[in-house]
């Protein structure tokens, strides 16, 4: 069985990388789009690479297509000179440089995988990263083959008035049968994964941007007519991103047009195709009526992310897919810095770390753990992970902090200039860091090469006679699939020492001056750091700003945590201390009274950013609490968390009421950091207040639901109602849910929120509700946004219902994975995650989850799902 799976799913190794045998210098493509089949004619200028001998055949990738003709230099080849097997087109020729022409037929109209050329509602659109282009036309579909593209799109004029591809429009004209064409030319070399094509009946919103060198760029966002009122925020975000990349990295946009197209059916958030980004509608469309604050911020981040890829990914691209984090880790670092600069640095940092701890740490501790630069893969689509993206960004962040802003900018300048137009490796990026700083980065590379989250154990001691403070650090990293032996990491530990009245000065052994903050370079298994001149016994503020993606273990007493919350100058660590204090209360080793009085203090602090206050009085999520736990009894954990929550709510009822009322606002809605912070605090307070159970609170919540002029307040009130425990509130929640659907049934993105509020509700009987919703007119199993909202929401964000001990949640998920895999492997494989975590749970749940994984494994599966299920069962 295992052997058979291996043959169907061969493993590809980084160490086997070889330069391509052939290069493609230019590609001319003609698309004749049709509702029953699309014809693609390609003319490729091919050259044999210098290392390739004359009897090596040309092997092109060619999947899910019918190849009807092949010619070299205008001469049709005989059937014996080419062979198309399942996924390859093999062409026998000894020419060194030649024009290859192919004609092939594809079927976008039946392509449910949303990979390659497909249809979304009434339009044609494409997704090529990483291997979609090989489903469009025969090609060397690998990122180290860069080529100039010229594309002619032919289609019916009425149904597809807008015809788009990468680069600049060159010619357009009329054809017979009510058809027209547009020809596009992209002057910049690019790999096939950045190709894009769109055809549809789309409206456009236009704007302009003048680059730092004074060039005018036309900005266009294409949407369906009904969505024209939802484009402003993305357009503003795009201009902000263009300006920010000039200011921060000195990088300017290179073409005369930048286009974004919004499509409803899309496997991920968005795609950075050269000059023609394609976006999931959920990552671009927004207005206050339908969009929550979190969504507004997410859209700004994604628009930034895709735009920033123009340099980190497109101009400098990846040699092979093992280097995925070269573009993704770096670009997430860039978009996160962008969001921090435009909103609040402290808030953004806390949000990023919350995601990392709740999801990336879990991935790194499970059967699918992999290094940021993986040594091997079966299906590359499975490696668009939190590890490659978020941990990859943390690794870039450590390098940026190591160098400081000026040197880091020198290093990125060197990187962009030296490798412009090339396909390179992570080592090339780190090489620039090393070259500019003079630092030896050899040991640092362990961050890229080793999976697993390092654990840092810290202990300390203080000698009041000598005023010496000693900090002992030890690091270890649990075994992960690629290796059980781990070399020590270079861990930057930023710290301060907090005394009774605030920060203390200290002098690290070997330093010549006292300071109040220091970054320790902790790079051995065990190390002791000695600080002198410390005037009193301090509470250490360790790993400030989350200076490295590790799990820090230090036994803080409750008093110390309370003191850090009160006194630490590092905003991130104050928040972190609040989370640790809450965790102690939840696991029973601390007291909820201490937590309550600390919350009282936080809420009473006038100078505190409301956004930060809101996060500080929010209990750690179930996901965060589950980290590093074994034999997890989800029900018990949920009950413990709920009871602390109820206790906080009861004891601080009047304070939450006051905070709720104080943070009302009658300003016009803006998705600004300051308004978002106030709304966040107000809605956190509301949820606690309603939990405490008064009629007045319930009335306020109902009133907010009914009268809110923005989706943040409306959805937040609704979800507070839906999550409430009492029967009386449940009835009210039912009414509101019905009302909400009636109000919003024509707005797909709001309907998705409606699905996900219900899917993630902790109220009992969640599965039955989800099963009913699967039959609702609002649901569509072919649309990834709906699947993510309902199936993903229930299985990934509703632990108390999903992990029902009767196993019904697991069986439901397995059924859906099997069903969706036949339609869309990429979306199916993303759903597998919760089942891969089976080892974390009690033995009864483990057996049930394994059973379902085994049941999935018995079917006929995509390579995507097969790899994940196979690795999870090892
Ligand atoms: N490169 C895209 C991004 O920025 C990721 C992506 C979009 C993608 N669509 C995809 C990856 C489809 C795999 C398959 O982040
Ligand atoms: Zn990306």
PDB file of N, CA and C in Angstrom, residues 582-663:
ATOM      1  N   UNK A 582      -3.702  34.505  32.078  1.00  0.00           N
ATOM      2  CA  UNK A 582      -4.986  33.861  31.782  1.00  0.00           C
ATOM      3  C   UNK A 582      -4.819  32.343  31.681  1.00  0.00           C
ATOM      4  N   UNK A 583      -3.719  31.926  31.098  1.00  0.00           N
ATOM      5  CA  UNK A 583      -3.496  30.494  30.947  1.00  0.00           C
ATOM      6  C   UNK A 583      -3.353  29.823  32.316  1.00  0.00           C
ATOM      7  N   UNK A 584      -2.680  30.502  33.227  1.00  0.00           N
ATOM      8  CA  UNK A 584      -2.555  29.950  34.582  1.00  0.00           C
ATOM      9  C   UNK A 584      -3.936  29.793  35.227  1.00  0.00           C
ATOM     10  N   UNK A 585      -4.785  30.792  35.022  1.00  0.00           N
ATOM     11  CA  UNK A 585      -6.131  30.714  35.605  1.00  0.00           C
ATOM     12  C   UNK A 585      -6.922  29.567  34.980  1.00  0.00           C
ATOM     13  N   UNK A 586      -6.768  29.388  33.671  1.00  0.00           N
ATOM     14  CA  UNK A 586      -7.545  28.363  32.978  1.00  0.00           C
ATOM     15  C   UNK A 586      -7.069  26.956  33.361  1.00  0.00           C
ATOM     16  N   UNK A 587      -5.754  26.786  33.459  1.00  0.00           N
ATOM     17  CA  UNK A 587      -5.299  25.421  33.791  1.00  0.00           C
ATOM     18  C   UNK A 587      -5.315  25.140  35.296  1.00  0.00           C
ATOM     19  N   UNK A 588      -5.773  26.136  36.074  1.00  0.00           N
ATOM     20  CA  UNK A 588      -5.992  25.881  37.496  1.00  0.00           C
ATOM     21  C   UNK A 588      -4.783  26.141  38.371  1.00  0.00           C
ATOM     22  N   UNK A 589      -3.643  26.484  37.778  1.00  0.00           N
ATOM     23  CA  UNK A 589      -2.472  26.749  38.624  1.00  0.00           C
ATOM     24  C   UNK A 589      -2.396  28.215  39.050  1.00  0.00           C
ATOM     25  N   UNK A 590      -3.290  29.014  38.532  1.00  0.00           N
ATOM     26  CA  UNK A 590      -3.366  30.406  38.990  1.00  0.00           C
ATOM     27  C   UNK A 590      -4.789  30.668  39.452  1.00  0.00           C
ATOM     28  N   UNK A 591      -5.044  31.892  39.869  1.00  0.00           N
ATOM     29  CA  UNK A 591      -6.406  32.139  40.353  1.00  0.00           C
ATOM     30  C   UNK A 591      -7.112  33.129  39.440  1.00  0.00           C
ATOM     31  N   UNK A 592      -8.416  32.921  39.286  1.00  0.00           N
ATOM     32  CA  UNK A 592      -9.129  33.844  38.415  1.00  0.00           C
ATOM     33  C   UNK A 592      -9.307  35.198  39.093  1.00  0.00           C
ATOM     34  N   UNK A 593      -9.199  35.229  40.424  1.00  0.00           N
ATOM     35  CA  UNK A 593      -9.273  36.531  41.103  1.00  0.00           C
ATOM     36  C   UNK A 593      -8.124  37.448  40.673  1.00  0.00           C
ATOM     37  N   UNK A 594      -6.938  36.858  40.573  1.00  0.00           N
ATOM     38  CA  UNK A 594      -5.786  37.649  40.144  1.00  0.00           C
ATOM     39  C   UNK A 594      -6.013  38.163  38.728  1.00  0.00           C
ATOM     40  N   UNK A 595      -6.534  37.275  37.882  1.00  0.00           N
ATOM     41  CA  UNK A 595      -6.795  37.675  36.496  1.00  0.00           C
ATOM     42  C   UNK A 595      -7.817  38.817  36.466  1.00  0.00           C
ATOM     43  N   UNK A 596      -8.856  38.655  37.238  1.00  0.00           N
ATOM     44  CA  UNK A 596      -9.907  39.669  37.272  1.00  0.00           C
ATOM     45  C   UNK A 596      -9.344  41.024  37.710  1.00  0.00           C
ATOM     46  N   UNK A 597      -8.512  41.004  38.745  1.00  0.00           N
ATOM     47  CA  UNK A 597      -8.034  42.320  39.194  1.00  0.00           C
ATOM     48  C   UNK A 597      -7.051  42.912  38.191  1.00  0.00           C
ATOM     49  N   UNK A 598      -6.312  42.060  37.509  1.00  0.00           N
ATOM     50  CA  UNK A 598      -5.430  42.581  36.466  1.00  0.00           C
ATOM     51  C   UNK A 598      -6.244  43.176  35.302  1.00  0.00           C
ATOM     52  N   UNK A 599      -7.310  42.490  34.929  1.00  0.00           N
ATOM     53  CA  UNK A 599      -8.177  43.011  33.860  1.00  0.00           C
ATOM     54  C   UNK A 599      -8.780  44.358  34.271  1.00  0.00           C
ATOM     55  N   UNK A 600      -9.152  44.421  35.556  1.00  0.00           N
ATOM     56  CA  UNK A 600      -9.752  45.671  36.036  1.00  0.00           C
ATOM     57  C   UNK A 600      -8.768  46.830  35.842  1.00  0.00           C
ATOM     58  N   UNK A 601      -7.508  46.523  36.150  1.00  0.00           N
ATOM     59  CA  UNK A 601      -6.477  47.547  36.008  1.00  0.00           C
ATOM     60  C   UNK A 601      -6.260  47.928  34.545  1.00  0.00           C
ATOM     61  N   UNK A 602      -6.207  46.918  33.685  1.00  0.00           N
ATOM     62  CA  UNK A 602      -6.007  47.176  32.248  1.00  0.00           C
ATOM     63  C   UNK A 602      -7.127  48.070  31.713  1.00  0.00           C
ATOM     64  N   UNK A 603      -8.356  47.713  32.062  1.00  0.00           N
ATOM     65  CA  UNK A 603      -9.498  48.476  31.538  1.00  0.00           C
ATOM     66  C   UNK A 603      -9.571  49.882  32.121  1.00  0.00           C
ATOM     67  N   UNK A 604      -8.948  50.061  33.276  1.00  0.00           N
ATOM     68  CA  UNK A 604      -8.985  51.381  33.895  1.00  0.00           C
ATOM     69  C   UNK A 604      -7.841  52.277  33.468  1.00  0.00           C
ATOM     70  N   UNK A 605      -6.902  51.704  32.695  1.00  0.00           N
ATOM     71  CA  UNK A 605      -5.714  52.480  32.315  1.00  0.00           C
ATOM     72  C   UNK A 605      -6.023  53.418  31.169  1.00  0.00           C
ATOM     73  N   UNK A 606      -5.877  54.722  31.417  1.00  0.00           N
ATOM     74  CA  UNK A 606      -6.330  55.677  30.399  1.00  0.00           C
ATOM     75  C   UNK A 606      -5.409  55.725  29.179  1.00  0.00           C
ATOM     76  N   UNK A 607      -4.105  55.593  29.376  1.00  0.00           N
ATOM     77  CA  UNK A 607      -3.191  55.785  28.261  1.00  0.00           C
ATOM     78  C   UNK A 607      -3.125  54.623  27.273  1.00  0.00           C
ATOM     79  N   UNK A 608      -3.754  53.510  27.632  1.00  0.00           N
ATOM     80  CA  UNK A 608      -3.580  52.300  26.832  1.00  0.00           C
ATOM     81  C   UNK A 608      -4.364  52.347  25.519  1.00  0.00           C
ATOM     82  N   UNK A 609      -3.711  51.956  24.435  1.00  0.00           N
ATOM     83  CA  UNK A 609      -4.381  51.836  23.136  1.00  0.00           C
ATOM     84  C   UNK A 609      -5.552  50.851  23.287  1.00  0.00           C
ATOM     85  N   UNK A 610      -6.776  51.303  22.956  1.00  0.00           N
ATOM     86  CA  UNK A 610      -7.940  50.415  23.126  1.00  0.00           C
ATOM     87  C   UNK A 610      -7.787  49.076  22.396  1.00  0.00           C
ATOM     88  N   UNK A 611      -7.103  49.101  21.236  1.00  0.00           N
ATOM     89  CA  UNK A 611      -6.917  47.849  20.494  1.00  0.00           C
ATOM     90  C   UNK A 611      -6.091  46.869  21.311  1.00  0.00           C
ATOM     91  N   UNK A 612      -5.057  47.397  21.960  1.00  0.00           N
ATOM     92  CA  UNK A 612      -4.196  46.534  22.778  1.00  0.00           C
ATOM     93  C   UNK A 612      -4.957  46.070  24.020  1.00  0.00           C
ATOM     94  N   UNK A 613      -5.697  46.995  24.634  1.00  0.00           N
ATOM     95  CA  UNK A 613      -6.499  46.619  25.804  1.00  0.00           C
ATOM     96  C   UNK A 613      -7.460  45.497  25.449  1.00  0.00           C
ATOM     97  N   UNK A 614      -8.107  45.611  24.272  1.00  0.00           N
ATOM     98  CA  UNK A 614      -9.058  44.578  23.846  1.00  0.00           C
ATOM     99  C   UNK A 614      -8.368  43.221  23.744  1.00  0.00           C
ATOM    100  N   UNK A 615      -7.144  43.227  23.204  1.00  0.00           N
ATOM    101  CA  UNK A 615      -6.428  41.953  23.056  1.00  0.00           C
ATOM    102  C   UNK A 615      -5.947  41.433  24.401  1.00  0.00           C
ATOM    103  N   UNK A 616      -5.631  42.351  25.307  1.00  0.00           N
ATOM    104  CA  UNK A 616      -5.137  41.904  26.610  1.00  0.00           C
ATOM    105  C   UNK A 616      -6.228  41.266  27.461  1.00  0.00           C
ATOM    106  N   UNK A 617      -7.478  41.735  27.317  1.00  0.00           N
ATOM    107  CA  UNK A 617      -8.546  41.132  28.117  1.00  0.00           C
ATOM    108  C   UNK A 617      -9.279  40.015  27.363  1.00  0.00           C
ATOM    109  N   UNK A 618      -8.696  39.603  26.240  1.00  0.00           N
ATOM    110  CA  UNK A 618      -9.255  38.455  25.522  1.00  0.00           C
ATOM    111  C   UNK A 618      -8.482  37.205  25.921  1.00  0.00           C
ATOM    112  N   UNK A 619      -9.192  36.184  26.353  1.00  0.00           N
ATOM    113  CA  UNK A 619      -8.520  34.946  26.767  1.00  0.00           C
ATOM    114  C   UNK A 619      -7.831  34.307  25.569  1.00  0.00           C
ATOM    115  N   UNK A 620      -6.728  33.587  25.811  1.00  0.00           N
ATOM    116  CA  UNK A 620      -6.078  32.869  24.717  1.00  0.00           C
ATOM    117  C   UNK A 620      -7.092  31.935  24.035  1.00  0.00           C
ATOM    118  N   UNK A 621      -6.970  31.817  22.713  1.00  0.00           N
ATOM    119  CA  UNK A 621      -7.905  30.975  21.970  1.00  0.00           C
ATOM    120  C   UNK A 621      -7.703  29.505  22.338  1.00  0.00           C
ATOM    121  N   UNK A 622      -8.686  28.693  21.997  1.00  0.00           N
ATOM    122  CA  UNK A 622      -8.558  27.245  22.197  1.00  0.00           C
ATOM    123  C   UNK A 622      -7.303  26.731  21.499  1.00  0.00           C
ATOM    124  N   UNK A 623      -7.029  27.268  20.308  1.00  0.00           N
ATOM    125  CA  UNK A 623      -5.850  26.815  19.551  1.00  0.00           C
ATOM    126  C   UNK A 623      -4.577  27.155  20.314  1.00  0.00           C
ATOM    127  N   UNK A 624      -4.514  28.375  20.836  1.00  0.00           N
ATOM    128  CA  UNK A 624      -3.319  28.777  21.576  1.00  0.00           C
ATOM    129  C   UNK A 624      -3.170  27.920  22.835  1.00  0.00           C
ATOM    130  N   UNK A 625      -4.292  27.648  23.500  1.00  0.00           N
ATOM    131  CA  UNK A 625      -4.230  26.859  24.729  1.00  0.00           C
ATOM    132  C   UNK A 625      -3.868  25.405  24.454  1.00  0.00           C
ATOM    133  N   UNK A 626      -4.174  24.946  23.250  1.00  0.00           N
ATOM    134  CA  UNK A 626      -3.911  23.538  22.921  1.00  0.00           C
ATOM    135  C   UNK A 626      -2.450  23.288  22.601  1.00  0.00           C
ATOM    136  N   UNK A 627      -1.704  24.347  22.317  1.00  0.00           N
ATOM    137  CA  UNK A 627      -0.329  24.174  21.892  1.00  0.00           C
ATOM    138  C   UNK A 627       0.479  23.447  22.966  1.00  0.00           C
ATOM    139  N   UNK A 628       1.298  22.511  22.513  1.00  0.00           N
ATOM    140  CA  UNK A 628       2.191  21.757  23.404  1.00  0.00           C
ATOM    141  C   UNK A 628       1.462  20.877  24.414  1.00  0.00           C
ATOM    142  N   UNK A 629       0.169  20.683  24.244  1.00  0.00           N
ATOM    143  CA  UNK A 629      -0.534  19.792  25.168  1.00  0.00           C
ATOM    144  C   UNK A 629      -0.606  18.390  24.553  1.00  0.00           C
ATOM    145  N   UNK A 630      -0.511  17.400  25.409  1.00  0.00           N
ATOM    146  CA  UNK A 630      -0.725  16.036  24.931  1.00  0.00           C
ATOM    147  C   UNK A 630      -1.957  15.480  25.606  1.00  0.00           C
ATOM    148  N   UNK A 631      -2.540  14.450  24.980  1.00  0.00           N
ATOM    149  CA  UNK A 631      -3.746  13.852  25.549  1.00  0.00           C
ATOM    150  C   UNK A 631      -4.794  14.902  25.856  1.00  0.00           C
ATOM    151  N   UNK A 632      -4.930  15.803  24.940  1.00  0.00           N
ATOM    152  CA  UNK A 632      -5.803  16.941  25.140  1.00  0.00           C
ATOM    153  C   UNK A 632      -7.260  16.493  25.227  1.00  0.00           C
ATOM    154  N   UNK A 633      -7.912  16.855  26.316  1.00  0.00           N
ATOM    155  CA  UNK A 633      -9.347  16.633  26.418  1.00  0.00           C
ATOM    156  C   UNK A 633     -10.015  17.962  26.081  1.00  0.00           C
ATOM    157  N   UNK A 634     -10.449  18.060  24.817  1.00  0.00           N
ATOM    158  CA  UNK A 634     -10.963  19.337  24.313  1.00  0.00           C
ATOM    159  C   UNK A 634     -12.126  19.844  25.147  1.00  0.00           C
ATOM    160  N   UNK A 635     -13.014  18.913  25.506  1.00  0.00           N
ATOM    161  CA  UNK A 635     -14.201  19.303  26.264  1.00  0.00           C
ATOM    162  C   UNK A 635     -13.814  19.937  27.591  1.00  0.00           C
ATOM    163  N   UNK A 636     -12.866  19.304  28.271  1.00  0.00           N
ATOM    164  CA  UNK A 636     -12.454  19.821  29.578  1.00  0.00           C
ATOM    165  C   UNK A 636     -11.789  21.186  29.429  1.00  0.00           C
ATOM    166  N   UNK A 637     -10.957  21.305  28.414  1.00  0.00           N
ATOM    167  CA  UNK A 637     -10.282  22.592  28.194  1.00  0.00           C
ATOM    168  C   UNK A 637     -11.309  23.682  27.881  1.00  0.00           C
ATOM    169  N   UNK A 638     -12.262  23.328  27.035  1.00  0.00           N
ATOM    170  CA  UNK A 638     -13.297  24.293  26.664  1.00  0.00           C
ATOM    171  C   UNK A 638     -14.086  24.731  27.897  1.00  0.00           C
ATOM    172  N   UNK A 639     -14.452  23.755  28.736  1.00  0.00           N
ATOM    173  CA  UNK A 639     -15.212  24.080  29.937  1.00  0.00           C
ATOM    174  C   UNK A 639     -14.405  24.964  30.885  1.00  0.00           C
ATOM    175  N   UNK A 640     -13.100  24.651  31.004  1.00  0.00           N
ATOM    176  CA  UNK A 640     -12.257  25.444  31.899  1.00  0.00           C
ATOM    177  C   UNK A 640     -12.158  26.876  31.395  1.00  0.00           C
ATOM    178  N   UNK A 641     -11.970  27.012  30.090  1.00  0.00           N
ATOM    179  CA  UNK A 641     -11.870  28.346  29.506  1.00  0.00           C
ATOM    180  C   UNK A 641     -13.180  29.098  29.684  1.00  0.00           C
ATOM    181  N   UNK A 642     -14.293  28.395  29.414  1.00  0.00           N
ATOM    182  CA  UNK A 642     -15.602  29.028  29.530  1.00  0.00           C
ATOM    183  C   UNK A 642     -15.859  29.478  30.966  1.00  0.00           C
ATOM    184  N   UNK A 643     -15.448  28.674  31.921  1.00  0.00           N
ATOM    185  CA  UNK A 643     -15.784  29.073  33.288  1.00  0.00           C
ATOM    186  C   UNK A 643     -14.949  30.265  33.741  1.00  0.00           C
ATOM    187  N   UNK A 644     -13.693  30.350  33.296  1.00  0.00           N
ATOM    188  CA  UNK A 644     -12.916  31.558  33.599  1.00  0.00           C
ATOM    189  C   UNK A 644     -13.561  32.774  32.937  1.00  0.00           C
ATOM    190  N   UNK A 645     -14.003  32.563  31.713  1.00  0.00           N
ATOM    191  CA  UNK A 645     -14.654  33.658  30.992  1.00  0.00           C
ATOM    192  C   UNK A 645     -15.901  34.160  31.724  1.00  0.00           C
ATOM    193  N   UNK A 646     -16.681  33.205  32.207  1.00  0.00           N
ATOM    194  CA  UNK A 646     -17.910  33.579  32.905  1.00  0.00           C
ATOM    195  C   UNK A 646     -17.601  34.296  34.212  1.00  0.00           C
ATOM    196  N   UNK A 647     -16.562  33.826  34.866  1.00  0.00           N
ATOM    197  CA  UNK A 647     -16.189  34.457  36.127  1.00  0.00           C
ATOM    198  C   UNK A 647     -15.720  35.902  35.907  1.00  0.00           C
ATOM    199  N   UNK A 648     -14.895  36.086  34.883  1.00  0.00           N
ATOM    200  CA  UNK A 648     -14.445  37.442  34.551  1.00  0.00           C
ATOM    201  C   UNK A 648     -15.661  38.316  34.244  1.00  0.00           C
ATOM    202  N   UNK A 649     -16.573  37.767  33.448  1.00  0.00           N
ATOM    203  CA  UNK A 649     -17.762  38.520  33.049  1.00  0.00           C
ATOM    204  C   UNK A 649     -18.591  38.911  34.263  1.00  0.00           C
ATOM    205  N   UNK A 650     -18.796  37.957  35.167  1.00  0.00           N
ATOM    206  CA  UNK A 650     -19.621  38.243  36.349  1.00  0.00           C
ATOM    207  C   UNK A 650     -18.977  39.298  37.234  1.00  0.00           C
ATOM    208  N   UNK A 651     -17.685  39.104  37.501  1.00  0.00           N
ATOM    209  CA  UNK A 651     -17.040  40.013  38.447  1.00  0.00           C
ATOM    210  C   UNK A 651     -16.834  41.415  37.897  1.00  0.00           C
ATOM    211  N   UNK A 652     -16.708  41.512  36.577  1.00  0.00           N
ATOM    212  CA  UNK A 652     -16.438  42.843  36.006  1.00  0.00           C
ATOM    213  C   UNK A 652     -17.636  43.380  35.222  1.00  0.00           C
ATOM    214  N   UNK A 653     -18.801  42.834  35.517  1.00  0.00           N
ATOM    215  CA  UNK A 653     -19.995  43.188  34.741  1.00  0.00           C
ATOM    216  C   UNK A 653     -20.188  44.700  34.591  1.00  0.00           C
ATOM    217  N   UNK A 654     -20.124  45.419  35.701  1.00  0.00           N
ATOM    218  CA  UNK A 654     -20.413  46.858  35.599  1.00  0.00           C
ATOM    219  C   UNK A 654     -19.302  47.599  34.854  1.00  0.00           C
ATOM    220  N   UNK A 655     -18.070  47.087  34.992  1.00  0.00           N
ATOM    221  CA  UNK A 655     -16.968  47.719  34.267  1.00  0.00           C
ATOM    222  C   UNK A 655     -17.119  47.496  32.752  1.00  0.00           C
ATOM    223  N   UNK A 656     -17.485  46.287  32.365  1.00  0.00           N
ATOM    224  CA  UNK A 656     -17.687  46.026  30.927  1.00  0.00           C
ATOM    225  C   UNK A 656     -18.835  46.873  30.384  1.00  0.00           C
ATOM    226  N   UNK A 657     -19.861  47.011  31.192  1.00  0.00           N
ATOM    227  CA  UNK A 657     -20.972  47.866  30.773  1.00  0.00           C
ATOM    228  C   UNK A 657     -20.462  49.287  30.521  1.00  0.00           C
ATOM    229  N   UNK A 658     -19.663  49.791  31.458  1.00  0.00           N
ATOM    230  CA  UNK A 658     -19.146  51.156  31.326  1.00  0.00           C
ATOM    231  C   UNK A 658     -18.238  51.288  30.099  1.00  0.00           C
ATOM    232  N   UNK A 659     -17.356  50.310  29.921  1.00  0.00           N
ATOM    233  CA  UNK A 659     -16.445  50.362  28.775  1.00  0.00           C
ATOM    234  C   UNK A 659     -17.246  50.322  27.473  1.00  0.00           C
ATOM    235  N   UNK A 660     -18.268  49.494  27.456  1.00  0.00           N
ATOM    236  CA  UNK A 660     -19.121  49.409  26.263  1.00  0.00           C
ATOM    237  C   UNK A 660     -19.743  50.772  25.956  1.00  0.00           C
ATOM    238  N   UNK A 661     -20.313  51.372  26.958  1.00  0.00           N
ATOM    239  CA  UNK A 661     -20.996  52.651  26.735  1.00  0.00           C
ATOM    240  C   UNK A 661     -20.023  53.778  26.394  1.00  0.00           C
ATOM    241  N   UNK A 662     -18.863  53.761  27.041  1.00  0.00           N
ATOM    242  CA  UNK A 662     -17.873  54.814  26.772  1.00  0.00           C
ATOM    243  C   UNK A 662     -17.318  54.766  25.351  1.00  0.00           C
ATOM    244  N   UNK A 663     -17.288  53.581  24.785  1.00  0.00           N
ATOM    245  CA  UNK A 663     -16.644  53.454  23.478  1.00  0.00           C
ATOM    246  C   UNK A 663     -17.615  53.494  22.309  1.00  0.00           C
TER     247      UNK A 663
END
